[in-house]
């Protein structure tokens, strides 16, 4: 508010200075015309007006020069305030658009509201907001992933998270990378949260069948190999226990 009051005072000062500058210019022209008229008469200056007119001319010229300098500074102040308050921000915004989005108007992040609700601890509301985001951007897998994450981490409902991933997979024909991503998250839920490695293995085999000769198939094979190695000690321990039990059996 203070900025605009100062700007208004400066504008009024510029207007007053401009009027004063114009008035002095008119007075200077009038004195110059009088001096020229005296010189044209050519019979001297019986009233001795010429010295006084020249003195007035010199003083008025100095005043006009001062007024012109003051007008320049005041105008620069007005232009500076206008530039800083309006012109520079406008140019910066135009430049930002040209650099970051080729002049297109930035669209609102459809998941902004959902993230805000998560930050507030309103997880049910966030899930509904993510569902809206999923409907708005059906090719975006992130809303589904975030819903499952909330259900697993915040609501501690792994069954709901599994159902969400399955629903996402069935909602449309996804690109290979997105479909594989969902399947890996589903296997992760079964193995790490629900301790159901059998279901996780079945899903990894599905990845290998559905996406052969892809990096997703290779990753699934690698994961199956890791699980096989991890399970071997337990298998050996079981075999050893069975062997010891047989050895300790009484002979008939």
Phi, psi and omega in degrees: 000314180299324180299317182286330175295315178300319180297319180295319177298318179296320179297316178297321179295321177298317179298316179295319180294322179295319177296317179296319180296317180294319180296317180293325177297319178295318178296320179297319179296322180294316180296319179298322179294321178295317180297318179296323180294321179296319179293328180289328180298315173076008179246034177088191182229081186300329181268000180054045179277334188302312179300319180293320179296320179294322178295316177297321179298317180294316180295316181294324179295320178295319179295319179295322178298316179297317179297322178295320177296315179299318179298322179296314181295316180296319179297320178297323178296315179297314180296321179297314179297316179297318181295314182291322186277331187230308189292311183296313177301322179295316179294321179296320179295317178299318181295318180298317179297318183293328183276316191263332181223026174054034176084357180280151179288129182293130178277151178292137176295116186292343180260007182299313182297320181295318179296322178297319179293323176298316180298330180275354182084009178269081188287322178296317178296323179295320179299316178297321179293323177292326176296321176297318179296321178296323178290326180287327180231079186296340179269003180263118182280343187299319179302319179295317180298318180293323177299312180297323179296317178297316181296324181282310189275321187261320181264351178054044180236084183293329178297320177294322179296317177299315180298323180296315180296318179296318179297320178298316180298324183275351186288335181189176176276107182273158170295159185304314184296324181287316180298317178297321179300314180299318181295320178295321178294324179294316177297323179297318178297314180298315188282313189269334184256315184261359179054039180245077183292331180300315178293323179296319178296320179299320180290320177298322176294327176296319177300317181296320180289317187282329185233061181294150176059036174234166178295334179292319176296318178297317179295321178295318178297320179296318179295319177297321178296318178299316181294324179295314179297317181296330182274346184296318178302320178296322180294318180294319179299321179295317179297318179296319179296320179294321180296316180295321180297321180293321181294328182275355179292141179293140180281139181277000000 
